[in-house]
Every structure is written in C-alpha cells, then in structure tokens.
Amino acid sequence: MTAKTIDGKAAAAELRKRVAKQVSELRANYDVQPGLAAILVGDDPASQVYIRNKERQTEEVGMASVGRRLPAETSEGALLSIIEELNHDPTVHGILVQLPLPKQIKSEAVISAISAEKDVDGFHPMNVAALSNGKDGLVPCTPMGCAMLLKDQIGDLTGKEALIIGRSNIVGKPMAQLLLAENCTVTIAHSRTRDLDQKCRNADIVVAAVGIPKLVKGDWIKPGATLIDVGINRVSKNDGTTSYRLVGDIDYEEAVQAAGAITPVPGGVGPMTIACLLQNTLAACKRQTILRD
Ligand code: NDP
C-alpha cells in the first residue's frame, strides 16, 4: 500500500481563501481592516524569510501588515515599549514577535507583555490556560494547522490512539491538548521516552515534532496510520556542493509504504502554519471589534 500524500499547500490555499473572503466582508460591512504587526529583532536569515512570507500573505488576504525591524542589539526594555505601543494601537489586532530572540532578551517576558487578545501565536500564559481548560482563546498556529489536516483527512478523531513525539510549548504540548479535545487517547513522547518504536506501532495518528531527520522509521508505522510531520531539517545533498534539502522527522520514503496518509516536507505542515496565523488574526480582530460587548 502507498500512503496518500496530504497536500498542506492546497489546504492552506483553501484556508487563506476563506480568510480573505471574511476580511473583505469585514471591510465592506463594518469598515474594519484586520492588522498584524510582525516584529523581527536582528538579521537571522531564516527568520527574515519567515517574516517576509508572513507579511506577504497578510497583505494578500487584504489585511494590513505592520512590519517592525529592530537591530540585533535592541534591549529588552526597548522591545517591551514597542509592544506596549502596539497593544494600545486600535489598527493592530495581532502582534507576533519572531523567535528566537537575541540573548539579551527573555522571550518569556516578551510573550507575556503582548496583550492576550492580540497574541496571535497563542503563546501567552492566558491563551495556554484557555487551551488546557477548553475555553475560547488563541491557539498556537502549527498545532492548529496539524489538527485541521487530521480532521480533513480522518473526520471524527474520537477514540484514535495519537502519539505526539516532542513536548515543546509551541508544538507538542498544545497539540496534545487539541487532540484530547477531539477525544483522542494521547501519548506524548520525548527524549527520555522508552520503546518509542513500540509506541509508534500502536498509534493511529503520529505527530512528529522533534527536529531529528528521519527519526521515525517505516517499520515503526501501524499499517494505515495517519502521519503528520512537523519537523523541518536541513540535510546536505551529498553532491559535493554546500547545497541542502529539507527533510522531516519521519523517513518519508519508508513510511509512505505503510501509512494510510502522510504529510510531505516541505509542502505539508509549513504552509498551514502561516494560514492559521491569518485565521487567528481575523478571529482576534473580530473579538476586538464587532464581537466586543
Ligand atoms: P524543540 O527542540 O523545542 O522540541 C523538540 C522535542 O523533541 C523535545 O520535547 C525533545 O524532548 C524531543 N526529542 C528530542 N530527541 C528526541 C528523541 N530522540 N526521541 C523523542 N523525542 C525527542 O522543537 P520544536 O517543537 O520547536 O520543533 C520541532 C521540529 O518542528 C523542528 O524541526 C522545527 O524546525 C519544526 N517546526 C516546524 C514548524 C512548521 O511550521 N512546520 C513550526 C515549529 C517547529 P525533551 O523535551 O525531552 O528535550
């Protein structure tokens, strides 16, 4: 059996289309334009690419994009002042600070300084609490995108055995909350987990968010399982040049022979992450404007 490839690019394009339609209705009916402020501190090349993509897609769906580029030596105090200003700016409904931050700035302080209702990355402690308590809040974009892909693929997830590999605050833990809310039986694995291969063989759903190229092997996969590969790893092309290619945390070539469906890397989870950021910005804007009591 060869697995179906889950097309994250197409799913993300669909989601962006739905967001764009709602943005245009908001602008026409309420004269409200959602605004997203994206802050980049320093000049890390990968972060520059991410932030440019986010800004371009923000504009493409009809939202306002407010870019802030700050030098690498920016102090924590200076960044917090800018966030405070954006918290009070009524044209900005979502604020994101691209991580990682330079060493002199504590990311926890920055995340907590963003107003919870503008925290479109879903990392603020109030949004973390809302997710774990099953209340309305803003959900981290990557796990939100993974959950959407899984529901598109499988439909009702009730009773499924889900294995999440990785327990980070931005992917693994919120992913577990989302799948619990969908009535999955959730196992969270991490670097100290024993017999990971056995746990994998028991899973109807595997979400791999580790950062180790091809950690999950083909013979770990339960036949017909649905696999979501969050990992983005650069590996050398081994062609005598310095060029590289991207691979996931799952050995795609092996796993595709056993699984029922699998996300590719690239073209799987990545595109959904930015589309979910736009979805969160739209939701935040509605709550701050037309849905406010
Ligand atoms: P972190 O480094 O924060 O977390 C990695 C997790 O993997 C940790 O919980 C760690 O365990 C666990 N781990 C490490 N080694 C093993 C192992 N041998 N077996 C089982 N678990 C292990 O990473 P992130 O969650 O931030 O990201 C994970 C991957 O996803 C990265 O490749 C990243 O680039 C990618 N990513 C992709 C996104 C997208 O949009 N597609 C968005 C965000 C991330 P422990 O806690 O014990 O250390």
Short mmCIF file of C-alpha atoms and ligand atoms in Angstrom, two decimals:
data_model
loop_
_atom_site.label_atom_id
_atom_site.label_comp_id
_atom_site.label_asym_id
_atom_site.label_seq_id
_atom_site.Cartn_x
_atom_site.Cartn_y
_atom_site.Cartn_z
CA MET A 1 0.00 0.00 0.00
CA THR A 2 1.23 3.52 -0.75
CA ALA A 3 0.00 6.28 1.50
CA LYS A 4 -1.99 9.27 0.31
CA THR A 5 0.07 12.46 0.41
CA ILE A 6 -1.70 15.12 2.46
CA ASP A 7 -1.39 18.33 0.45
CA GLY A 8 -0.74 21.06 3.02
CA LYS A 9 -0.18 23.65 0.30
CA ALA A 10 -3.66 23.12 -1.14
CA ALA A 11 -5.30 23.04 2.32
CA ALA A 12 -3.51 26.28 3.25
CA ALA A 13 -4.61 27.95 -0.01
CA GLU A 14 -8.23 26.98 0.77
CA LEU A 15 -7.97 28.38 4.30
CA ARG A 16 -6.42 31.65 3.03
CA LYS A 17 -9.28 31.95 0.53
CA ARG A 18 -11.85 31.63 3.35
CA VAL A 19 -9.95 34.17 5.46
CA ALA A 20 -9.71 36.62 2.53
CA LYS A 21 -13.47 36.38 1.94
CA GLN A 22 -14.21 37.18 5.58
CA VAL A 23 -11.69 40.04 5.60
CA SER A 24 -13.41 41.55 2.58
CA GLU A 25 -16.84 41.21 4.30
CA LEU A 26 -15.48 42.85 7.47
CA ARG A 27 -14.10 45.76 5.45
CA ALA A 28 -17.29 46.19 3.42
CA ASN A 29 -19.82 45.77 6.25
CA TYR A 30 -18.01 47.26 9.26
CA ASP A 31 -15.18 49.34 7.79
CA VAL A 32 -12.72 47.28 9.84
CA GLN A 33 -9.42 46.04 8.39
CA PRO A 34 -7.56 43.41 10.44
CA GLY A 35 -3.96 44.48 11.13
CA LEU A 36 -1.00 42.25 12.00
CA ALA A 37 2.26 43.62 13.44
CA ALA A 38 5.28 41.37 12.91
CA ILE A 39 8.42 42.24 14.86
CA LEU A 40 11.85 40.92 13.90
CA VAL A 41 14.86 41.60 16.12
CA GLY A 42 18.21 41.01 14.41
CA ASP A 43 19.03 39.69 10.96
CA ASP A 44 18.85 35.89 11.21
CA PRO A 45 18.41 34.81 7.55
CA ALA A 46 15.82 32.07 8.25
CA SER A 47 13.75 34.46 10.40
CA GLN A 48 13.89 37.11 7.67
CA VAL A 49 12.45 34.61 5.18
CA TYR A 50 9.68 33.54 7.60
CA ILE A 51 8.70 37.12 8.39
CA ARG A 52 8.68 38.20 4.74
CA ASN A 53 6.38 35.26 3.91
CA LYS A 54 4.06 36.16 6.76
CA GLU A 55 3.90 39.82 5.70
CA ARG A 56 3.28 38.97 2.04
CA GLN A 57 0.47 36.55 2.86
CA THR A 58 -1.05 39.02 5.34
CA GLU A 59 -1.35 41.60 2.56
CA GLU A 60 -2.60 39.04 0.04
CA VAL A 61 -5.68 38.28 2.18
CA GLY A 62 -6.46 42.01 2.47
CA MET A 63 -5.12 42.63 5.98
CA ALA A 64 -2.81 45.48 6.97
CA SER A 65 0.74 44.43 7.70
CA VAL A 66 2.85 46.49 10.10
CA GLY A 67 6.48 45.38 9.93
CA ARG A 68 8.97 46.36 12.62
CA ARG A 69 12.65 45.57 12.05
CA LEU A 70 14.89 46.15 15.05
CA PRO A 71 18.68 45.84 15.31
CA ALA A 72 20.17 42.75 17.00
CA GLU A 73 21.42 44.86 19.94
CA THR A 74 17.88 46.08 20.84
CA SER A 75 17.35 45.95 24.61
CA GLU A 76 14.50 44.05 26.26
CA GLY A 77 13.14 47.37 27.58
CA ALA A 78 13.04 48.92 24.11
CA LEU A 79 11.21 45.89 22.69
CA LEU A 80 8.70 45.90 25.57
CA SER A 81 7.98 49.62 24.91
CA ILE A 82 7.20 48.89 21.26
CA ILE A 83 4.90 46.03 22.28
CA GLU A 84 3.11 48.32 24.75
CA GLU A 85 2.58 50.87 21.99
CA LEU A 86 1.17 48.18 19.65
CA ASN A 87 -1.04 46.81 22.46
CA HIS A 88 -2.79 50.21 22.50
CA ASP A 89 -2.89 50.72 18.73
CA PRO A 90 -6.52 50.15 17.59
CA THR A 91 -5.43 49.42 13.99
CA VAL A 92 -3.30 46.45 15.16
CA HIS A 93 -5.30 43.34 16.14
CA GLY A 94 -2.48 40.80 16.16
CA ILE A 95 1.14 41.03 17.33
CA LEU A 96 3.84 38.47 16.73
CA VAL A 97 7.47 38.55 17.71
CA GLN A 98 9.62 36.24 15.57
CA LEU A 99 11.54 33.73 17.73
CA PRO A 100 14.33 33.06 18.56
CA LEU A 101 15.28 36.41 20.12
CA PRO A 102 18.83 37.65 20.76
CA LYS A 103 20.37 36.50 24.08
CA GLN A 104 19.81 39.77 25.97
CA ILE A 105 16.01 39.48 25.59
CA LYS A 106 13.99 36.95 27.61
CA SER A 107 11.32 35.51 25.33
CA GLU A 108 9.04 34.73 28.30
CA ALA A 109 8.95 38.41 29.27
CA VAL A 110 8.15 39.39 25.69
CA ILE A 111 5.41 36.78 25.25
CA SER A 112 3.72 37.82 28.50
CA ALA A 113 3.91 41.52 27.52
CA ILE A 114 1.78 41.03 24.40
CA SER A 115 -1.88 41.63 25.17
CA ALA A 116 -3.52 38.16 25.36
CA GLU A 117 -6.23 39.22 22.91
CA LYS A 118 -3.58 40.24 20.31
CA ASP A 119 -1.36 37.19 20.93
CA VAL A 120 -1.91 35.53 17.52
CA ASP A 121 0.88 33.00 18.16
CA GLY A 122 -1.14 31.69 21.13
CA PHE A 123 1.88 31.59 23.47
CA HIS A 124 0.63 33.99 26.21
CA PRO A 125 0.00 32.23 29.57
CA MET A 126 -3.69 33.21 29.40
CA ASN A 127 -4.07 31.55 25.99
CA VAL A 128 -2.16 28.48 27.21
CA ALA A 129 -4.55 28.25 30.17
CA ALA A 130 -7.59 28.74 27.92
CA LEU A 131 -6.50 25.86 25.68
CA SER A 132 -5.92 23.49 28.59
CA ASN A 133 -9.26 24.49 30.19
CA GLY A 134 -11.17 24.08 26.92
CA LYS A 135 -12.08 27.81 26.82
CA ASP A 136 -12.01 30.23 23.89
CA GLY A 137 -8.57 31.70 23.24
CA LEU A 138 -5.91 31.93 20.56
CA VAL A 139 -4.32 28.56 19.73
CA PRO A 140 -0.68 28.14 18.54
CA CYS A 141 -0.63 28.09 14.74
CA THR A 142 1.40 24.95 13.97
CA PRO A 143 -0.65 22.50 16.08
CA MET A 144 -3.84 24.22 14.92
CA GLY A 145 -2.82 23.51 11.31
CA CYS A 146 -1.94 19.89 12.16
CA ALA A 147 -5.35 19.35 13.80
CA MET A 148 -7.09 20.79 10.72
CA LEU A 149 -5.18 18.47 8.39
CA LEU A 150 -6.02 15.47 10.59
CA LYS A 151 -9.73 16.32 10.70
CA ASP A 152 -9.81 16.90 6.92
CA GLN A 153 -8.18 13.53 6.41
CA ILE A 154 -9.90 11.35 9.03
CA GLY A 155 -13.08 13.19 10.00
CA ASP A 156 -14.09 12.28 13.58
CA LEU A 157 -10.95 11.58 15.64
CA THR A 158 -12.82 10.08 18.61
CA GLY A 159 -11.09 7.08 20.14
CA LYS A 160 -7.99 7.28 17.94
CA GLU A 161 -4.64 6.41 19.53
CA ALA A 162 -2.50 9.53 18.94
CA LEU A 163 1.24 9.63 19.55
CA ILE A 164 2.86 13.05 19.69
CA ILE A 165 6.64 12.97 19.58
CA GLY A 166 8.00 16.15 21.17
CA ARG A 167 6.78 18.14 24.18
CA SER A 168 7.68 21.73 23.30
CA ASN A 169 5.42 24.59 24.37
CA ILE A 170 4.89 25.69 20.77
CA VAL A 171 4.07 22.32 19.17
CA GLY A 172 3.95 19.15 21.28
CA LYS A 173 2.02 20.29 24.36
CA PRO A 174 -0.67 22.35 22.57
CA MET A 175 -1.01 19.53 20.01
CA ALA A 176 -1.79 17.15 22.88
CA GLN A 177 -4.49 19.50 24.21
CA LEU A 178 -6.09 19.83 20.78
CA LEU A 179 -6.18 16.06 20.21
CA LEU A 180 -7.53 15.44 23.72
CA ALA A 181 -10.30 17.91 22.91
CA GLU A 182 -11.03 15.77 19.82
CA ASN A 183 -11.38 12.71 22.11
CA CYS A 184 -8.16 11.00 21.05
CA THR A 185 -6.21 8.88 23.52
CA VAL A 186 -2.99 10.86 23.61
CA THR A 187 0.56 9.70 24.34
CA ILE A 188 3.31 12.35 24.48
CA ALA A 189 6.82 11.09 23.82
CA HIS A 190 10.10 12.96 24.38
CA SER A 191 13.85 12.40 24.56
CA ARG A 192 13.55 10.18 27.67
CA THR A 193 10.74 8.00 26.31
CA ARG A 194 11.48 4.28 26.22
CA ASP A 195 10.47 1.98 23.35
CA LEU A 196 9.39 4.80 21.03
CA ASP A 197 9.14 2.34 18.12
CA GLN A 198 6.59 0.19 20.02
CA LYS A 199 4.52 3.23 20.93
CA CYS A 200 4.53 4.26 17.30
CA ARG A 201 3.34 0.82 16.13
CA ASN A 202 0.28 1.24 18.35
CA ALA A 203 -0.66 4.70 17.01
CA ASP A 204 -3.44 5.52 14.55
CA ILE A 205 -2.07 9.07 14.40
CA VAL A 206 1.57 10.14 14.74
CA VAL A 207 2.57 13.81 15.01
CA ALA A 208 6.36 14.13 14.91
CA ALA A 209 7.80 17.44 16.20
CA VAL A 210 11.36 16.66 17.20
CA GLY A 211 13.98 18.17 14.89
CA ILE A 212 15.85 14.91 14.13
CA PRO A 213 15.96 13.98 10.43
CA LYS A 214 14.11 10.72 9.65
CA LEU A 215 13.87 9.65 13.31
CA VAL A 216 10.65 7.71 12.68
CA LYS A 217 11.29 4.61 10.54
CA GLY A 218 8.98 2.83 8.13
CA ASP A 219 8.78 -0.36 10.21
CA TRP A 220 7.53 1.68 13.23
CA ILE A 221 4.31 2.56 11.40
CA LYS A 222 0.97 0.86 12.06
CA PRO A 223 -0.50 -0.02 8.64
CA GLY A 224 -2.94 2.67 7.55
CA ALA A 225 -1.87 5.23 10.19
CA THR A 226 -2.07 8.98 9.51
CA LEU A 227 1.30 10.73 9.88
CA ILE A 228 1.85 14.45 10.41
CA ASP A 229 5.49 15.50 10.07
CA VAL A 230 6.20 18.87 11.70
CA GLY A 231 9.99 18.58 11.55
CA ILE A 232 11.99 20.83 9.25
CA ASN A 233 15.60 19.64 8.99
CA ARG A 234 18.27 20.81 6.57
CA VAL A 235 20.45 17.96 5.36
CA SER A 236 23.30 18.05 2.91
CA LYS A 237 22.54 16.88 -0.63
CA ASN A 238 25.86 15.00 -0.52
CA ASP A 239 26.57 16.09 -4.09
CA GLY A 240 29.92 17.67 -3.31
CA THR A 241 28.34 21.15 -3.04
CA THR A 242 27.15 23.07 0.03
CA SER A 243 23.53 22.82 -1.09
CA TYR A 244 20.99 21.20 1.17
CA ARG A 245 17.45 19.81 1.08
CA LEU A 246 14.70 19.78 3.68
CA VAL A 247 13.56 16.55 5.30
CA GLY A 248 11.14 15.85 8.12
CA ASP A 249 11.35 13.83 11.33
CA ILE A 250 9.70 10.86 9.60
CA ASP A 251 11.52 8.78 6.98
CA TYR A 252 9.06 9.65 4.21
CA GLU A 253 10.29 7.12 1.62
CA GLU A 254 9.92 4.25 4.11
CA ALA A 255 6.77 5.43 5.90
CA VAL A 256 4.84 6.09 2.70
CA GLN A 257 4.85 2.29 2.09
CA ALA A 258 2.97 1.54 5.33
CA ALA A 259 0.92 4.60 6.28
CA GLY A 260 -2.60 5.49 5.14
CA ALA A 261 -1.75 9.18 4.72
CA ILE A 262 1.31 11.34 5.33
CA THR A 263 2.32 15.00 5.09
CA PRO A 264 5.41 15.71 2.95
CA VAL A 265 8.27 18.01 3.95
CA PRO A 266 8.21 20.61 2.52
CA GLY A 267 4.59 21.24 1.50
CA GLY A 268 2.79 19.72 4.47
CA VAL A 269 2.51 21.42 7.86
CA GLY A 270 4.63 24.50 6.99
CA PRO A 271 2.12 26.28 4.70
CA MET A 272 -0.71 25.60 7.19
CA THR A 273 1.18 27.38 9.97
CA ILE A 274 1.06 30.78 8.23
CA ALA A 275 -2.54 30.28 7.07
CA CYS A 276 -3.51 29.61 10.71
CA LEU A 277 -1.72 32.79 11.77
CA LEU A 278 -4.01 34.71 9.38
CA GLN A 279 -7.03 32.83 10.74
CA ASN A 280 -6.00 33.82 14.30
CA THR A 281 -5.54 37.46 13.27
CA LEU A 282 -9.02 37.51 11.75
CA ALA A 283 -10.52 35.92 14.90
CA ALA A 284 -8.63 38.37 17.16
CA CYS A 285 -9.82 41.32 15.06
CA LYS A 286 -13.46 40.21 15.23
CA ARG A 287 -13.26 39.78 19.02
CA GLN A 288 -11.70 43.24 19.44
CA THR A 289 -14.20 44.99 17.16
CA ILE A 290 -17.55 43.58 16.05
CA LEU A 291 -17.91 40.92 18.78
CA ARG A 292 -16.89 43.19 21.69
CA ASP A 293 -19.77 43.65 24.22
P1 NDP B 1 12.06 21.64 20.41
O1 NDP B 1 13.52 21.45 20.21
O2 NDP B 1 11.56 22.73 21.26
O3 NDP B 1 11.45 20.26 20.97
C1 NDP B 1 11.86 19.03 20.48
C2 NDP B 1 11.20 17.92 21.26
O4 NDP B 1 11.64 16.67 20.75
C3 NDP B 1 11.55 17.92 22.75
O5 NDP B 1 10.38 17.74 23.52
C4 NDP B 1 12.50 16.75 22.91
O6 NDP B 1 12.41 16.08 24.14
C5 NDP B 1 12.02 15.82 21.82
N1 NDP B 1 13.04 14.88 21.42
C6 NDP B 1 14.35 15.13 21.17
N2 NDP B 1 15.01 14.00 20.84
C7 NDP B 1 14.08 13.01 20.87
C8 NDP B 1 14.14 11.63 20.62
N3 NDP B 1 15.28 11.02 20.28
N4 NDP B 1 13.01 10.91 20.76
C9 NDP B 1 11.85 11.50 21.10
N5 NDP B 1 11.73 12.83 21.34
C10 NDP B 1 12.84 13.57 21.22
O7 NDP B 1 11.45 21.71 18.94
P2 NDP B 1 10.07 22.36 18.37
O8 NDP B 1 8.89 21.70 18.98
O9 NDP B 1 10.17 23.83 18.39
O10 NDP B 1 10.21 21.92 16.84
C11 NDP B 1 10.30 20.57 16.46
C12 NDP B 1 10.54 20.49 14.96
O11 NDP B 1 9.45 21.08 14.27
C13 NDP B 1 11.79 21.24 14.47
O12 NDP B 1 12.33 20.54 13.36
C14 NDP B 1 11.22 22.57 13.99
O13 NDP B 1 12.03 23.16 12.97
C15 NDP B 1 9.90 22.14 13.42
N6 NDP B 1 8.87 23.18 13.42
C16 NDP B 1 8.15 23.32 12.27
C17 NDP B 1 7.12 24.26 12.19
C18 NDP B 1 6.33 24.34 10.95
O14 NDP B 1 5.66 25.33 10.73
N7 NDP B 1 6.34 23.32 10.09
C19 NDP B 1 6.82 25.14 13.32
C20 NDP B 1 7.57 24.85 14.52
C21 NDP B 1 8.58 23.90 14.54
P3 NDP B 1 12.85 16.76 25.56
O15 NDP B 1 11.71 17.67 25.91
O16 NDP B 1 12.99 15.60 26.46
O17 NDP B 1 14.12 17.51 25.29
#
